[in-house]
XYZ file of C-alpha atoms in Angstrom:
513
model
C 0.000 0.000 0.000
C 2.803 2.425 0.975
C 4.712 1.584 -2.222
C 1.586 2.121 -4.330
C 0.991 5.521 -2.729
C 4.626 6.516 -3.320
C 4.380 5.472 -6.976
C 1.233 7.576 -7.430
C 2.969 10.593 -5.917
C 6.002 10.119 -8.181
C 3.737 9.755 -11.210
C 1.779 12.885 -10.259
C 5.021 14.826 -9.811
C 6.287 13.630 -13.200
C 3.065 14.714 -14.904
C 3.306 18.197 -13.359
C 6.958 18.517 -14.413
C 6.123 17.336 -17.933
C 3.235 19.803 -18.158
C 5.483 22.631 -16.995
C 8.207 21.724 -19.517
C 5.620 21.383 -22.264
C 4.264 24.840 -21.484
C 7.747 26.304 -21.609
C 8.479 24.605 -24.949
C 5.023 25.158 -26.437
C 5.126 25.766 -30.210
C 2.177 28.164 -29.862
C 3.401 31.696 -29.253
C 1.201 34.494 -27.963
C 1.551 37.857 -29.643
C -0.412 40.668 -28.087
C -0.775 44.453 -28.344
C -2.990 46.962 -26.540
C -5.062 49.992 -27.483
C -5.816 52.029 -24.374
C -8.278 54.924 -24.468
C -7.907 57.357 -21.560
C -10.249 60.256 -20.812
C -8.312 63.426 -20.047
C -9.002 65.254 -16.778
C -10.209 68.545 -18.238
C -13.218 70.612 -17.149
C -14.273 71.102 -20.782
C -14.730 68.873 -23.805
C -12.320 68.519 -26.713
C -14.041 70.750 -29.304
C -16.648 72.634 -27.258
C -17.056 74.459 -23.935
C -19.457 71.878 -22.502
C -18.521 70.560 -19.068
C -17.142 67.053 -18.765
C -19.267 65.217 -16.209
C -19.822 61.534 -15.487
C -22.583 61.705 -12.889
C -24.884 64.356 -14.354
C -28.408 63.746 -15.630
C -28.412 62.226 -19.157
C -27.989 64.800 -21.935
C -27.549 67.681 -19.474
C -23.901 68.445 -20.373
C -24.055 68.910 -24.145
C -23.666 71.820 -26.526
C -25.143 72.263 -29.988
C -21.863 70.976 -31.393
C -21.917 67.841 -29.176
C -25.419 67.062 -30.471
C -24.206 67.665 -34.064
C -26.689 70.384 -34.941
C -26.142 71.776 -38.478
C -23.851 74.775 -38.703
C -21.832 74.053 -35.566
C -18.056 73.789 -35.823
C -15.280 72.383 -33.601
C -12.757 74.510 -31.691
C -9.792 72.776 -30.024
C -9.544 72.870 -26.217
C -5.887 73.719 -25.350
C -6.274 72.162 -21.860
C -6.696 68.748 -23.467
C -3.668 69.272 -25.699
C -1.488 70.146 -22.697
C -2.421 66.929 -20.864
C -1.955 64.883 -24.041
C 1.540 66.337 -24.494
C 2.388 65.560 -20.866
C 1.541 61.889 -21.504
C 3.729 61.824 -24.615
C 6.709 63.354 -22.782
C 6.305 60.914 -19.863
C 6.342 57.954 -22.272
C 9.410 59.234 -24.116
C 7.451 59.657 -27.347
C 8.444 61.914 -30.225
C 6.005 64.816 -30.475
C 4.872 65.692 -33.990
C 4.953 69.488 -34.259
C 2.594 69.360 -37.256
C -0.243 66.901 -36.591
C -3.684 66.715 -38.181
C -7.218 65.592 -37.361
C -9.194 63.053 -39.406
C -12.734 61.762 -39.557
C -13.349 58.081 -38.839
C -16.768 57.184 -40.216
C -19.107 54.696 -38.604
C -22.787 54.791 -37.788
C -23.915 54.103 -34.238
C -26.780 55.754 -32.397
C -24.410 57.218 -29.814
C -22.283 58.911 -32.512
C -24.594 61.678 -33.856
C -22.216 63.049 -36.511
C -21.705 59.639 -38.125
C -17.952 60.014 -37.610
C -15.383 60.408 -34.840
C -12.635 63.030 -34.969
C -9.290 61.313 -34.399
C -5.701 61.362 -35.695
C -5.226 58.504 -38.140
C -2.691 59.857 -40.643
C -0.586 62.301 -38.571
C -0.958 61.606 -34.814
C 0.505 64.089 -32.354
C 3.027 61.573 -30.954
C 4.830 58.409 -32.068
C 7.242 55.996 -30.443
C 8.097 55.813 -26.766
C 8.123 52.933 -24.305
C 7.268 51.646 -20.863
C 9.789 49.467 -19.044
C 8.562 46.529 -16.986
C 10.811 45.095 -14.264
C 10.857 41.900 -12.247
C 9.970 43.978 -9.175
C 6.722 44.895 -10.999
C 5.751 41.224 -11.254
C 7.066 39.907 -14.591
C 9.310 36.862 -15.066
C 12.170 38.639 -16.832
C 14.548 41.105 -15.183
C 13.426 43.797 -17.603
C 11.162 44.064 -20.621
C 10.477 47.049 -22.862
C 6.987 47.535 -24.305
C 7.238 49.848 -27.294
C 4.617 52.473 -28.115
C 3.406 52.674 -31.716
C 1.633 56.027 -31.441
C -0.574 58.231 -29.297
C -3.459 60.125 -30.839
C -5.844 62.769 -29.554
C -9.514 62.078 -30.250
C -13.050 62.616 -29.029
C -15.123 60.078 -27.110
C -18.531 58.856 -28.250
C -21.849 59.003 -26.420
C -23.288 56.113 -24.468
C -26.144 53.736 -25.242
C -28.230 52.738 -22.230
C -30.084 49.497 -22.863
C -33.483 49.030 -21.229
C -35.726 45.998 -21.197
C -39.399 45.910 -20.224
C -41.936 43.091 -20.259
C -43.018 43.968 -23.787
C -39.975 45.389 -25.543
C -36.258 46.040 -25.578
C -34.915 49.451 -26.486
C -31.912 51.711 -25.964
C -31.632 55.316 -24.872
C -28.834 57.638 -25.963
C -26.885 59.761 -23.466
C -24.614 62.307 -25.173
C -22.925 63.625 -21.999
C -19.792 61.633 -22.818
C -19.758 62.754 -26.458
C -16.694 64.853 -27.350
C -14.937 64.141 -24.043
C -11.191 64.388 -24.824
C -9.310 61.104 -25.103
C -5.834 59.923 -25.879
C -5.533 56.539 -27.557
C -2.201 54.877 -26.869
C -1.347 51.981 -29.192
C 1.468 49.590 -28.280
C 3.536 47.344 -30.477
C 2.590 43.643 -30.187
C 5.368 43.062 -27.639
C 3.405 41.128 -25.004
C 4.014 37.382 -24.854
C 2.480 36.636 -21.455
C -0.854 37.765 -19.896
C 0.984 38.756 -16.692
C 2.975 41.320 -18.692
C -0.312 42.860 -19.819
C -1.554 43.002 -16.230
C 1.634 44.730 -15.042
C 1.614 47.146 -17.993
C -1.978 48.273 -17.426
C -1.287 48.824 -13.728
C 1.852 50.875 -14.468
C 0.140 52.910 -17.196
C -2.827 53.636 -14.916
C -0.505 54.768 -12.156
C 1.536 56.951 -14.514
C -1.554 58.830 -15.744
C -2.914 59.203 -12.214
C 0.443 60.384 -10.894
C 0.692 63.058 -13.593
C -3.012 63.942 -13.125
C -3.740 63.204 -16.791
C -6.548 60.693 -16.203
C -8.241 59.053 -13.208
C -7.255 55.689 -14.692
C -10.483 54.027 -13.552
C -11.496 51.131 -15.783
C -14.745 50.557 -13.903
C -16.136 54.033 -14.678
C -14.975 53.966 -18.306
C -12.330 56.677 -17.785
C -9.874 54.150 -19.201
C -10.849 51.439 -21.688
C -8.630 48.659 -22.998
C -8.866 46.822 -26.317
C -6.579 43.867 -26.977
C -5.156 42.662 -30.293
C -4.103 39.033 -30.088
C -2.709 36.456 -32.498
C -1.092 33.037 -32.081
C 1.988 31.840 -33.954
C 1.675 34.360 -36.773
C -2.049 33.805 -37.369
C -4.734 36.414 -38.016
C -5.167 39.206 -35.498
C -8.331 39.203 -33.374
C -9.433 42.340 -31.500
C -11.063 41.962 -28.069
C -13.371 44.780 -26.973
C -15.672 45.627 -24.040
C -13.133 44.683 -21.352
C -14.148 46.658 -18.276
C -11.616 45.464 -15.673
C -8.015 44.285 -15.566
C -9.167 40.797 -14.538
C -11.510 40.726 -17.553
C -8.593 41.684 -19.838
C -6.414 38.852 -18.503
C -9.212 36.257 -18.538
C -10.180 37.199 -22.098
C -6.582 36.930 -23.315
C -6.155 33.494 -21.734
C -9.435 32.244 -23.182
C -8.764 33.650 -26.657
C -5.243 32.193 -26.719
C -6.629 28.735 -25.913
C -9.420 29.146 -28.493
C -6.968 29.986 -31.257
C -4.599 27.178 -30.232
C -7.502 24.709 -30.379
C -8.345 25.931 -33.892
C -4.737 25.413 -35.027
C -4.675 21.912 -33.565
C -7.783 21.072 -35.621
C -6.111 22.326 -38.797
C -8.160 25.527 -38.871
C -7.126 29.140 -38.346
C -8.521 32.222 -36.648
C -10.207 34.842 -38.816
C -9.652 38.577 -38.490
C -12.591 39.783 -36.437
C -13.717 41.735 -33.386
C -14.815 39.741 -30.358
C -16.296 40.674 -26.994
C -16.075 39.109 -23.535
C -19.216 37.872 -21.767
C -17.465 36.947 -18.539
C -16.831 33.329 -19.538
C -15.810 33.310 -23.193
C -15.036 35.557 -26.142
C -17.914 35.992 -28.604
C -17.938 37.338 -32.153
C -19.155 40.917 -32.488
C -18.364 41.572 -36.151
C -15.882 40.803 -38.890
C -12.904 43.097 -38.447
C -13.043 46.336 -40.388
C -9.964 47.888 -41.940
C -9.105 51.490 -42.770
C -11.159 51.404 -45.989
C -14.308 50.491 -44.059
C -13.897 53.542 -41.848
C -13.378 55.828 -44.894
C -10.806 57.987 -43.101
C -10.517 61.517 -44.473
C -8.812 64.722 -43.243
C -11.242 66.839 -41.241
C -12.059 69.885 -43.420
C -13.062 72.070 -40.447
C -9.945 71.627 -38.307
C -6.600 73.080 -39.458
C -3.307 71.294 -38.730
C -2.187 71.505 -35.099
C 1.076 73.449 -35.297
C 3.285 73.450 -32.186
C 6.354 75.464 -31.398
C 9.219 73.344 -30.093
C 9.289 75.490 -26.926
C 5.838 74.167 -25.946
C 7.204 70.643 -25.685
C 10.401 71.706 -23.940
C 8.416 73.731 -21.368
C 6.311 70.690 -20.541
C 9.418 68.522 -20.292
C 11.086 71.031 -17.952
C 8.091 71.155 -15.606
C 7.361 67.418 -15.525
C 7.187 65.878 -12.025
C 8.944 62.601 -11.221
C 7.471 59.495 -12.815
C 6.323 56.661 -10.500
C 9.462 54.630 -11.358
C 11.658 57.582 -10.427
C 9.710 58.055 -7.187
C 10.096 54.356 -6.339
C 13.856 54.529 -6.881
C 14.200 57.662 -4.738
C 12.116 56.192 -1.879
C 14.322 53.102 -1.733
C 17.499 55.233 -1.676
C 18.900 57.599 0.951
C 17.586 59.291 2.973
C 14.309 57.318 3.005
C 15.676 53.768 2.577
C 12.217 52.200 2.378
C 11.654 48.567 1.459
C 10.344 47.771 -2.028
C 6.954 46.831 -0.573
C 6.531 50.041 1.434
C 7.868 52.250 -1.363
C 5.439 50.647 -3.826
C 2.477 51.398 -1.538
C 3.425 55.082 -1.501
C 4.059 55.167 -5.251
C 0.497 54.039 -5.972
C -1.135 56.647 -3.713
C -0.171 60.228 -4.515
C -1.913 61.720 -1.457
C -0.196 59.225 0.823
C 3.157 59.964 -0.822
C 2.798 63.704 -0.191
C 1.869 63.038 3.439
C 4.877 60.731 3.913
C 7.343 63.301 2.597
C 5.914 65.998 4.894
C 6.000 63.556 7.821
C 9.594 62.554 7.081
C 10.729 66.174 6.915
C 8.941 67.144 10.143
C 10.052 64.072 12.112
C 13.547 63.351 10.784
C 14.880 66.680 9.523
C 13.354 68.871 12.226
C 13.294 66.584 15.287
C 15.956 63.942 14.640
C 13.613 60.953 14.660
C 15.138 57.771 13.205
C 14.613 57.787 9.422
C 12.845 54.410 9.370
C 10.259 55.466 11.947
C 8.010 57.694 9.739
C 7.516 54.927 7.152
C 6.779 52.294 9.790
C 4.278 54.475 11.636
C 2.526 55.764 8.524
C 2.299 52.569 6.463
C 1.958 49.934 9.164
C 0.370 51.721 12.119
C -1.595 54.719 10.830
C -2.935 53.011 7.688
C -3.611 49.891 9.746
C -5.652 51.926 12.228
C -7.679 53.493 9.414
C -8.306 49.998 8.040
C -9.379 48.564 11.415
C -11.823 51.454 11.773
C -13.171 50.873 8.232
C -12.123 54.362 7.176
C -10.298 55.639 4.078
C -7.014 57.431 4.666
C -7.588 61.050 5.688
C -4.423 63.159 6.171
C -6.331 65.624 8.365
C -7.944 63.110 10.730
C -4.804 62.840 12.889
C -2.896 66.141 12.499
C 0.644 65.552 11.275
C 2.295 67.341 14.259
C 0.395 64.979 16.568
C 1.864 61.909 14.857
C 5.337 63.456 14.949
C 4.934 64.105 18.684
C 3.951 60.463 19.178
C 7.078 59.244 17.372
C 9.281 61.574 19.424
C 7.808 60.222 22.688
C 8.517 56.635 21.569
C 12.088 57.424 20.528
C 12.782 59.283 23.795
C 11.664 56.172 25.711
C 8.844 58.095 27.415
C 6.307 55.593 26.088
C 6.676 52.085 24.691
C 5.855 51.125 21.133
C 2.991 48.981 22.408
C 1.483 51.827 24.471
C 1.933 54.212 21.529
C -0.272 51.958 19.380
C -2.952 52.025 22.081
C -2.630 55.793 22.216
C -3.037 56.085 18.431
C -6.304 54.159 18.596
C -7.410 56.415 21.476
C -6.749 59.480 19.310
C -8.919 57.977 16.577
C -11.782 57.425 18.997
C -11.511 60.796 20.735
C -10.965 63.564 18.198
C -12.469 66.024 20.657
C -9.271 65.765 22.731
C -7.259 67.527 20.016
C -6.357 70.371 22.401
C -4.961 68.043 25.076
C -1.249 67.282 24.810
C -0.175 63.682 24.335
C 1.738 63.734 27.627
C -1.467 64.696 29.439
C -3.302 61.770 27.822
C -0.433 59.420 28.686
C -0.435 60.508 32.333
C -4.223 60.290 32.572
C -4.324 56.686 31.341
C -1.076 55.586 32.953
C 0.723 54.721 29.715
C 4.135 56.159 30.574
C 7.023 53.704 30.510
C 8.189 52.360 33.885
C 11.865 52.108 34.722
C 13.340 49.059 36.407
C 13.783 50.891 39.725
C 10.074 51.841 39.714
C 8.934 48.197 39.723
C 9.188 45.938 42.755
C 10.358 42.347 42.347
C 7.168 41.139 44.023
C 4.971 42.928 41.462
C 6.905 41.396 38.576
C 6.629 37.896 40.048
C 2.861 38.312 40.566
C 2.335 39.318 36.913
C 4.612 36.589 35.516
C 3.207 33.857 37.751
C -0.327 34.801 36.732
C 0.634 34.485 33.050
C 2.285 31.092 33.677
C -0.825 29.807 35.481
C -2.936 30.774 32.467
C -0.541 29.106 29.978
C 0.352 25.650 31.432
C 1.023 24.077 28.008
C 3.495 26.806 27.054
C 5.241 26.475 30.427
C 5.512 22.723 29.956
C 7.014 23.066 26.461
C 9.581 25.609 27.729
C 10.671 23.219 30.463
C 11.169 20.580 27.765
C 13.594 22.881 25.979
C 11.334 24.759 23.532
C 12.561 28.238 24.460
C 10.477 29.968 21.732
C 7.500 29.760 24.050
C 9.258 32.267 26.287
C 8.631 35.030 23.736
C 4.928 34.239 23.880
C 4.866 34.591 27.673
C 6.742 37.900 27.445
C 4.222 39.128 24.887
C 1.341 38.223 27.206
C 3.005 40.070 30.066
C 3.567 43.135 27.860
C -0.093 43.053 26.890
C -1.143 42.745 30.521
C 0.908 45.808 31.509
C 0.116 47.819 28.314
C 3.753 47.756 27.278
C 4.879 49.971 30.154
C 7.658 47.572 31.194
C 10.642 46.638 29.027
C 10.395 43.107 27.586
C 13.864 42.089 28.821
C 12.710 42.682 32.422
C 9.877 40.195 31.969
C 12.165 37.782 30.125
C 14.634 37.700 33.037
C 11.816 37.212 35.548
C 10.304 34.312 33.592
C 13.725 32.664 33.302
C 14.195 32.894 37.073
C 10.772 31.377 37.759
C 11.209 28.621 35.158
C 14.858 28.037 36.042
C 15.951 28.142 32.394
């Protein structure tokens, strides 16, 4: 029986190894590119003065031009151009100083003009790249995803589908019409779905960091289309992918679908497919440029830029998230990769950390690792335990600095300081009371060895030992790790007011170890 079980385990292990090796040596190669549409964070639309709004009543934020009334003409919003140029500079793209607008014709109910204004022939930016690193979550040490082009274009309206007992119909909301977008098209450089996941996350964070776009897939502020082919076959476009998980699931499903076709001696056809949550489904046969009947827009002149416009944007660009991550892990901050990454993905938290570091370390000589530990692990943890989002004003920054100073000066223990932080959360009305007053009121100040009698220590330690007979027994058998547990219980009992080594020595005396 034992031999049979061992053989089954060996066989199972061999199958897993074979499957892994087969996957690595698979003749079917994934080739994938992305088209990412990102709504620009401007108060006005691309070619009109209508307000951009995502929560307003349907059709309440539209101008005559947005509704395509005869005689109306487009006028470029320079705010949108500035944000678009910032994205191009951040991606290392080459800005075209003489770009043009074109009409892309197609007929949907939510596109009242019958065409979309975009940049097909002469986009405003080409080239560029985003670097992915192993620290981001890919297998390779580094991989470069090249950018084909970035174009400025207008968004379409939105169809709202309604179903009653007797009929199905759709309503048209034009609030989103003419919202400024940039469409960023990558080269087909992705060979693994995880690379796509990492890329989307980094691109989202870059646009958020530079305040170009909110980056929210769920609200439609960012929308991802995927172009995928297998082993040189026809390219299939995947649309209607509303979340990152949907993008990855759709890629994995479509890759398997195309591989299965190849194995049967068939091939994929060029088409557009959607994702229903379980599988990709055909939407339409893929159109090409001829189907869209691209033509230069006769109402919009070429967009001519002076080279100084680009250089001014480049000179005023803030740090990119990758640059921020590198600086946070270097002197003087010296944060871990994990902690630095948390700050990099939350701009408000990053600003708070830098202010906290300056106030605590530069002004009061607090240890440089303390601000990161207290902000990321203690303060954020307290917000989380109280089911609250991070609010930089909830605990005033000087208050947190004062708390760190008291811990470093040995006036209060780390354990008691955590209790005090929770007390501050629960009692905002005590904002005028100094921390020392609170500490004295609740008896949280650290006790020195000379302030504690031997008898009091023995009473506390003996009580802990009586409550933990199994731990005591294991320690006596030589398992010394249990001693740390007893010390922790004693620290908890005394609210961290007594140094752990004092309890440790007392326990050792009582246990004779």
